Short mmCIF file of C-alpha atoms and ligand atoms in Angstrom, two decimals:
data_model
loop_
_atom_site.label_atom_id
_atom_site.label_comp_id
_atom_site.label_asym_id
_atom_site.label_seq_id
_atom_site.Cartn_x
_atom_site.Cartn_y
_atom_site.Cartn_z
CA MET A 1 -8.04 12.04 -20.50
CA SER A 2 -4.29 11.77 -21.14
CA GLY A 3 -0.97 12.43 -19.39
CA THR A 4 -0.10 11.87 -15.76
CA PRO A 5 -3.18 11.55 -13.54
CA GLY A 6 -3.52 14.32 -10.98
CA PHE A 7 -5.78 16.97 -9.55
CA ALA A 8 -4.61 19.43 -12.24
CA ALA A 9 -7.03 17.63 -14.58
CA PHE A 10 -9.91 19.12 -12.56
CA ALA A 11 -9.27 22.64 -13.93
CA SER A 12 -12.56 23.84 -15.45
CA GLN A 13 -14.25 20.46 -14.90
CA ARG A 14 -17.75 20.50 -13.46
CA PHE A 15 -18.02 18.97 -9.99
CA LEU A 16 -21.20 18.34 -8.01
CA VAL A 17 -20.99 17.52 -4.30
CA VAL A 18 -24.31 16.36 -2.83
CA GLY A 19 -23.75 17.03 0.86
CA GLY A 20 -21.30 19.81 0.00
CA SER A 21 -22.72 22.21 2.56
CA SER A 22 -21.01 20.56 5.54
CA GLY A 23 -18.25 18.28 6.78
CA ILE A 24 -16.57 15.92 4.33
CA GLY A 25 -18.61 17.24 1.40
CA LEU A 26 -17.68 20.85 2.07
CA ALA A 27 -14.00 19.92 2.36
CA THR A 28 -14.25 18.00 -0.94
CA ALA A 29 -15.94 20.89 -2.73
CA ARG A 30 -13.33 23.31 -1.39
CA LEU A 31 -10.40 21.11 -2.42
CA ALA A 32 -11.82 20.58 -5.93
CA ALA A 33 -12.30 24.36 -6.29
CA THR A 34 -8.70 24.91 -5.17
CA HIS A 35 -7.67 22.85 -8.19
CA GLY A 36 -9.74 24.95 -10.57
CA ALA A 37 -12.92 22.87 -10.74
CA LYS A 38 -16.24 24.59 -11.29
CA VAL A 39 -18.09 23.39 -8.22
CA SER A 40 -21.75 23.03 -7.26
CA VAL A 41 -22.76 22.11 -3.73
CA ALA A 42 -26.14 20.68 -2.78
CA GLY A 43 -28.00 20.00 0.44
CA ARG A 44 -31.55 20.26 1.73
CA ASN A 45 -31.18 23.60 3.50
CA PRO A 46 -30.76 26.41 0.93
CA ASP A 47 -29.24 28.89 3.41
CA ARG A 48 -26.63 26.39 4.51
CA ALA A 49 -25.81 25.51 0.88
CA ALA A 50 -25.60 29.20 -0.08
CA GLU A 51 -23.29 29.92 2.85
CA ALA A 52 -21.05 26.99 1.96
CA ALA A 53 -20.89 28.04 -1.69
CA ALA A 54 -20.00 31.62 -0.74
CA SER A 55 -17.24 30.35 1.55
CA ILE A 56 -15.71 28.38 -1.33
CA GLY A 57 -15.71 31.13 -3.92
CA ALA A 58 -17.83 33.58 -5.87
CA ASP A 59 -18.34 31.24 -8.84
CA THR A 60 -19.44 28.26 -6.72
CA GLU A 61 -23.05 27.33 -7.38
CA TYR A 62 -25.45 25.86 -4.89
CA ALA A 63 -28.74 23.99 -5.06
CA ALA A 64 -31.22 22.81 -2.47
CA PHE A 65 -32.97 19.47 -2.84
CA ASP A 66 -33.62 16.37 -0.79
CA MET A 67 -31.80 13.51 -2.48
CA ILE A 68 -34.45 11.02 -1.41
CA ASP A 69 -37.05 13.05 -3.33
CA GLU A 70 -36.92 11.28 -6.69
CA ALA A 71 -38.75 13.99 -8.62
CA ALA A 72 -36.53 16.75 -7.25
CA VAL A 73 -33.35 14.86 -8.16
CA GLU A 74 -34.64 14.09 -11.66
CA VAL A 75 -35.48 17.76 -12.30
CA PHE A 76 -32.13 18.92 -10.92
CA PHE A 77 -30.18 16.81 -13.43
CA ALA A 78 -32.58 17.36 -16.35
CA GLU A 79 -32.03 21.11 -16.08
CA ARG A 80 -28.24 20.88 -16.18
CA SER A 81 -25.60 19.67 -18.59
CA PRO A 82 -23.66 16.54 -17.53
CA PHE A 83 -21.15 16.86 -14.70
CA ASP A 84 -17.57 15.60 -14.96
CA HIS A 85 -17.57 14.34 -11.40
CA ILE A 86 -20.28 13.75 -8.82
CA VAL A 87 -19.59 13.02 -5.16
CA VAL A 88 -22.33 12.02 -2.71
CA THR A 89 -21.40 12.56 0.92
CA ALA A 90 -24.91 13.46 2.06
CA ALA A 91 -26.62 11.50 4.82
CA ALA A 92 -28.61 12.21 7.95
CA ILE A 93 -27.94 9.49 10.51
CA ARG A 94 -29.63 8.55 13.78
CA SER A 95 -28.24 5.62 15.73
CA ALA A 96 -29.31 3.58 18.76
CA PRO A 97 -29.63 -0.12 19.61
CA VAL A 98 -32.18 -1.98 17.49
CA ARG A 99 -34.64 -2.46 20.35
CA GLU A 100 -34.53 1.26 21.20
CA LEU A 101 -34.44 2.98 17.79
CA PRO A 102 -37.98 3.67 16.53
CA LEU A 103 -38.56 1.85 13.24
CA ASP A 104 -39.40 5.07 11.40
CA THR A 105 -36.09 6.55 12.48
CA ALA A 106 -34.21 3.41 11.46
CA ARG A 107 -35.92 3.44 8.05
CA ALA A 108 -35.19 7.15 7.57
CA THR A 109 -31.51 6.60 8.36
CA PHE A 110 -31.25 3.71 5.91
CA ALA A 111 -33.14 5.73 3.27
CA SER A 112 -30.84 8.69 3.70
CA LYS A 113 -27.61 6.70 3.63
CA PHE A 114 -28.58 4.19 0.88
CA TRP A 115 -31.61 5.28 -1.16
CA GLY A 116 -30.39 8.87 -1.39
CA PRO A 117 -27.13 7.98 -3.21
CA TYR A 118 -29.04 5.32 -5.20
CA ILE A 119 -31.51 7.95 -6.45
CA VAL A 120 -28.70 10.38 -7.28
CA ALA A 121 -26.96 7.61 -9.24
CA ARG A 122 -30.18 6.74 -11.07
CA PHE A 123 -30.71 10.25 -12.43
CA ALA A 124 -27.13 11.58 -12.53
CA ARG A 125 -25.84 12.79 -15.87
CA LEU A 126 -22.08 12.35 -16.20
CA THR A 127 -19.58 12.76 -19.01
CA ASP A 128 -18.08 9.50 -20.31
CA ALA A 129 -14.69 10.29 -18.76
CA GLY A 130 -16.36 11.24 -15.51
CA SER A 131 -16.80 9.63 -12.11
CA LEU A 132 -19.21 9.07 -9.28
CA THR A 133 -17.79 8.71 -5.77
CA LEU A 134 -19.92 7.48 -2.88
CA VAL A 135 -19.14 7.39 0.85
CA SER A 136 -19.81 4.40 3.09
CA GLY A 137 -18.13 4.15 6.51
CA ALA A 138 -16.04 1.83 8.63
CA ALA A 139 -19.29 0.44 10.09
CA ALA A 140 -19.88 -1.40 6.79
CA ARG A 141 -17.26 -4.02 7.66
CA ARG A 142 -16.55 -3.18 11.34
CA PRO A 143 -20.06 -2.87 12.77
CA ARG A 144 -20.52 -1.87 16.40
CA ALA A 145 -23.50 -2.18 18.75
CA GLY A 146 -25.98 0.61 18.30
CA ARG A 147 -25.18 1.27 14.65
CA ALA A 148 -27.46 -1.17 12.78
CA PRO A 149 -29.09 1.08 10.13
CA VAL A 150 -25.92 2.97 9.25
CA ALA A 151 -23.81 -0.23 9.23
CA ALA A 152 -26.29 -2.03 6.97
CA ALA A 153 -26.70 0.96 4.67
CA SER A 154 -22.93 1.44 4.44
CA ALA A 155 -22.46 -2.21 3.47
CA ALA A 156 -25.23 -1.77 0.89
CA ILE A 157 -23.51 1.32 -0.52
CA GLU A 158 -20.30 -0.68 -1.01
CA ALA A 159 -22.22 -3.39 -2.91
CA LEU A 160 -24.00 -0.70 -4.93
CA THR A 161 -20.64 0.85 -5.84
CA ARG A 162 -19.48 -2.37 -7.48
CA VAL A 163 -22.77 -2.88 -9.33
CA LEU A 164 -22.69 0.69 -10.63
CA ALA A 165 -19.06 0.36 -11.71
CA ALA A 166 -20.12 -2.54 -13.92
CA GLU A 167 -23.26 -0.80 -15.21
CA PHE A 168 -21.94 2.75 -15.73
CA ALA A 169 -18.58 2.06 -17.46
CA PRO A 170 -16.80 3.99 -18.93
CA VAL A 171 -18.00 6.29 -16.13
CA ARG A 172 -16.09 5.21 -13.03
CA VAL A 173 -17.74 4.55 -9.67
CA ASN A 174 -15.82 4.26 -6.39
CA CYS A 175 -16.47 4.48 -2.68
CA VAL A 176 -14.49 5.91 0.22
CA ALA A 177 -15.01 4.33 3.65
CA PRO A 178 -13.98 6.72 6.44
CA GLY A 179 -13.46 5.90 10.09
CA LEU A 180 -14.28 8.68 12.55
CA VAL A 181 -14.08 12.14 10.98
CA ASP A 182 -14.24 15.42 12.88
CA THR A 183 -17.39 16.93 11.33
CA PRO A 184 -20.66 18.38 12.64
CA MET A 185 -22.20 14.89 12.22
CA LEU A 186 -19.60 13.31 14.52
CA ARG A 187 -19.79 16.12 17.09
CA ALA A 188 -23.58 15.78 17.19
CA ALA A 189 -23.30 12.01 17.70
CA ARG A 190 -20.43 11.88 20.22
CA GLY A 191 -20.25 15.34 21.79
CA ALA A 192 -17.38 17.79 21.51
CA ASN A 193 -15.19 16.13 24.16
CA ALA A 194 -15.45 12.48 23.12
CA PRO A 195 -12.28 10.42 23.72
CA ALA A 196 -9.88 9.96 20.81
CA PRO A 197 -10.57 6.81 18.77
CA GLN A 198 -8.33 3.84 19.55
CA VAL A 199 -6.67 3.56 16.17
CA PRO A 200 -2.96 3.84 15.33
CA MET A 201 -3.40 7.50 14.30
CA ALA A 202 -5.03 8.14 17.74
CA ARG A 203 -7.40 10.80 16.47
CA ALA A 204 -10.37 11.33 14.21
CA ALA A 205 -9.63 12.29 10.61
CA ARG A 206 -9.87 15.87 9.45
CA PRO A 207 -12.52 16.24 6.72
CA GLU A 208 -9.76 17.36 4.33
CA GLU A 209 -8.05 13.97 4.71
CA ILE A 210 -11.17 12.19 3.48
CA ALA A 211 -11.72 14.81 0.76
CA PHE A 212 -8.20 14.15 -0.55
CA GLN A 213 -9.05 10.45 -1.05
CA ILE A 214 -12.39 11.24 -2.67
CA LEU A 215 -10.62 13.46 -5.19
CA ALA A 216 -7.99 10.76 -5.75
CA CYS A 217 -10.82 8.37 -6.74
CA ALA A 218 -12.19 10.99 -9.13
CA ALA A 219 -8.76 11.74 -10.60
CA ASN A 220 -7.51 8.21 -11.26
CA PRO A 221 -8.65 7.16 -14.75
CA TYR A 222 -8.06 3.43 -14.05
CA MET A 223 -9.91 3.26 -10.75
CA THR A 224 -13.45 1.90 -10.65
CA GLY A 225 -15.40 -0.43 -8.38
CA SER A 226 -12.92 0.28 -5.58
CA ILE A 227 -13.71 0.68 -1.90
CA VAL A 228 -10.99 2.66 -0.14
CA ASP A 229 -10.63 2.68 3.66
CA VAL A 230 -9.39 5.94 5.19
CA ASP A 231 -9.68 5.10 8.87
CA GLY A 232 -6.42 5.91 10.66
CA GLY A 233 -5.49 2.22 10.74
CA LEU A 234 -8.71 0.79 12.22
CA ALA A 235 -8.17 -2.48 10.34
CA THR A 236 -5.04 -3.17 12.43
CA THR A 237 -6.97 -3.10 15.70
CA GLY A 238 -8.62 -6.12 17.29
N1 NAP B 1 -18.24 12.06 10.30
C1 NAP B 1 -17.91 10.78 10.50
O1 NAP B 1 -17.31 10.41 11.52
C2 NAP B 1 -18.22 9.75 9.44
C3 NAP B 1 -17.70 8.46 9.58
C4 NAP B 1 -17.97 7.48 8.62
C5 NAP B 1 -18.77 7.81 7.53
N2 NAP B 1 -19.27 9.07 7.42
C6 NAP B 1 -20.13 9.36 6.27
O2 NAP B 1 -19.60 10.47 5.58
C7 NAP B 1 -20.67 11.18 4.95
C8 NAP B 1 -20.55 12.66 5.28
O3 NAP B 1 -20.63 12.81 6.68
P1 NAP B 1 -20.33 14.24 7.39
O4 NAP B 1 -19.81 13.90 8.74
O5 NAP B 1 -19.55 15.11 6.47
O6 NAP B 1 -21.84 14.79 7.57
P2 NAP B 1 -22.39 16.26 7.85
O7 NAP B 1 -21.32 17.21 8.27
O8 NAP B 1 -23.58 16.08 8.74
O9 NAP B 1 -22.92 16.72 6.41
C9 NAP B 1 -23.99 16.08 5.80
C10 NAP B 1 -24.36 16.85 4.55
O10 NAP B 1 -25.38 16.14 3.85
C11 NAP B 1 -26.48 17.02 3.59
N3 NAP B 1 -27.67 16.18 3.57
C12 NAP B 1 -28.13 15.35 4.54
N4 NAP B 1 -29.22 14.71 4.14
C13 NAP B 1 -29.46 15.11 2.86
C14 NAP B 1 -30.46 14.78 1.90
N5 NAP B 1 -31.44 13.90 2.17
N6 NAP B 1 -30.42 15.38 0.69
C15 NAP B 1 -29.44 16.26 0.40
N7 NAP B 1 -28.46 16.62 1.27
C16 NAP B 1 -28.49 16.05 2.49
C17 NAP B 1 -26.42 18.04 4.72
O11 NAP B 1 -27.05 19.28 4.42
P3 NAP B 1 -28.59 19.55 4.84
O12 NAP B 1 -28.71 19.14 6.28
O13 NAP B 1 -28.82 20.99 4.56
O14 NAP B 1 -29.39 18.67 3.95
C18 NAP B 1 -24.90 18.24 4.80
O15 NAP B 1 -24.45 19.08 3.75
C19 NAP B 1 -21.96 10.52 5.45
O16 NAP B 1 -22.40 9.61 4.47
C20 NAP B 1 -21.53 9.77 6.68
O17 NAP B 1 -22.35 8.63 6.95
C21 NAP B 1 -19.02 10.05 8.34
#
């Protein structure tokens, strides 16, 4: 890669967004496609993935697999040439206080948020100039009551990011840590009329604002092992 870093470099590059059928992933896939990337979106539900792909553009591909299914992930990558950039936004989260959340549900949340991206990383095929971008969450370093599995898994994802950056070089590995983001996941967890978060920006992020930072991680050829907060200023609050 040469010249001034920017999203123009994405033109004709191959982008995979695992979790690209909804929320932050869909916004990331759409923004990459806007800059000329050849985009694939993946999720478990094939109809949802197909609908998302069609909404992005006629040449957007889609695939359906469960990222915690090792064999399915291995086959997916074995059947395709290496991607230039892979983004993993996928997760299915259930939260409740430790004494109330059934252990199976807690384990499934941790598996989805941590082992899913781990398995994608294990089998991913990337070009040498490429990148992998993971997503943690503000809960990694600002945990709240009732969020144990997702907070622990998010912290684990941030540690994994740094390990992978060391292991995968020259492929770059970074992580974006959002605060609250207005997506189907958030609406399901908090309801449509939840109060605005008490952060300096006084609102949840739009998915496009997180997508922008994810693409910035992918586009910056000197960025690896970085964890980037995009949380409306949460760190300034008490
Ligand atoms: N929204 C927030 O406020 C917020 C805040 C902090 C961090 N985050 C993090 O940001 C990421 C994206 O969140 P979001 O709000 O955009 O979620 P979302 O709208 O619920 O989208 C999740 C996506 O992941 C896919 N998915 C879930 N489990 C999967 C699996 N096992 N294998 C493959 N695909 C799977 C879903 O499709 P299928 O259901 O079809 O599989 C969907 O495309 C998550 O890691 C979340 O923890 C979100």
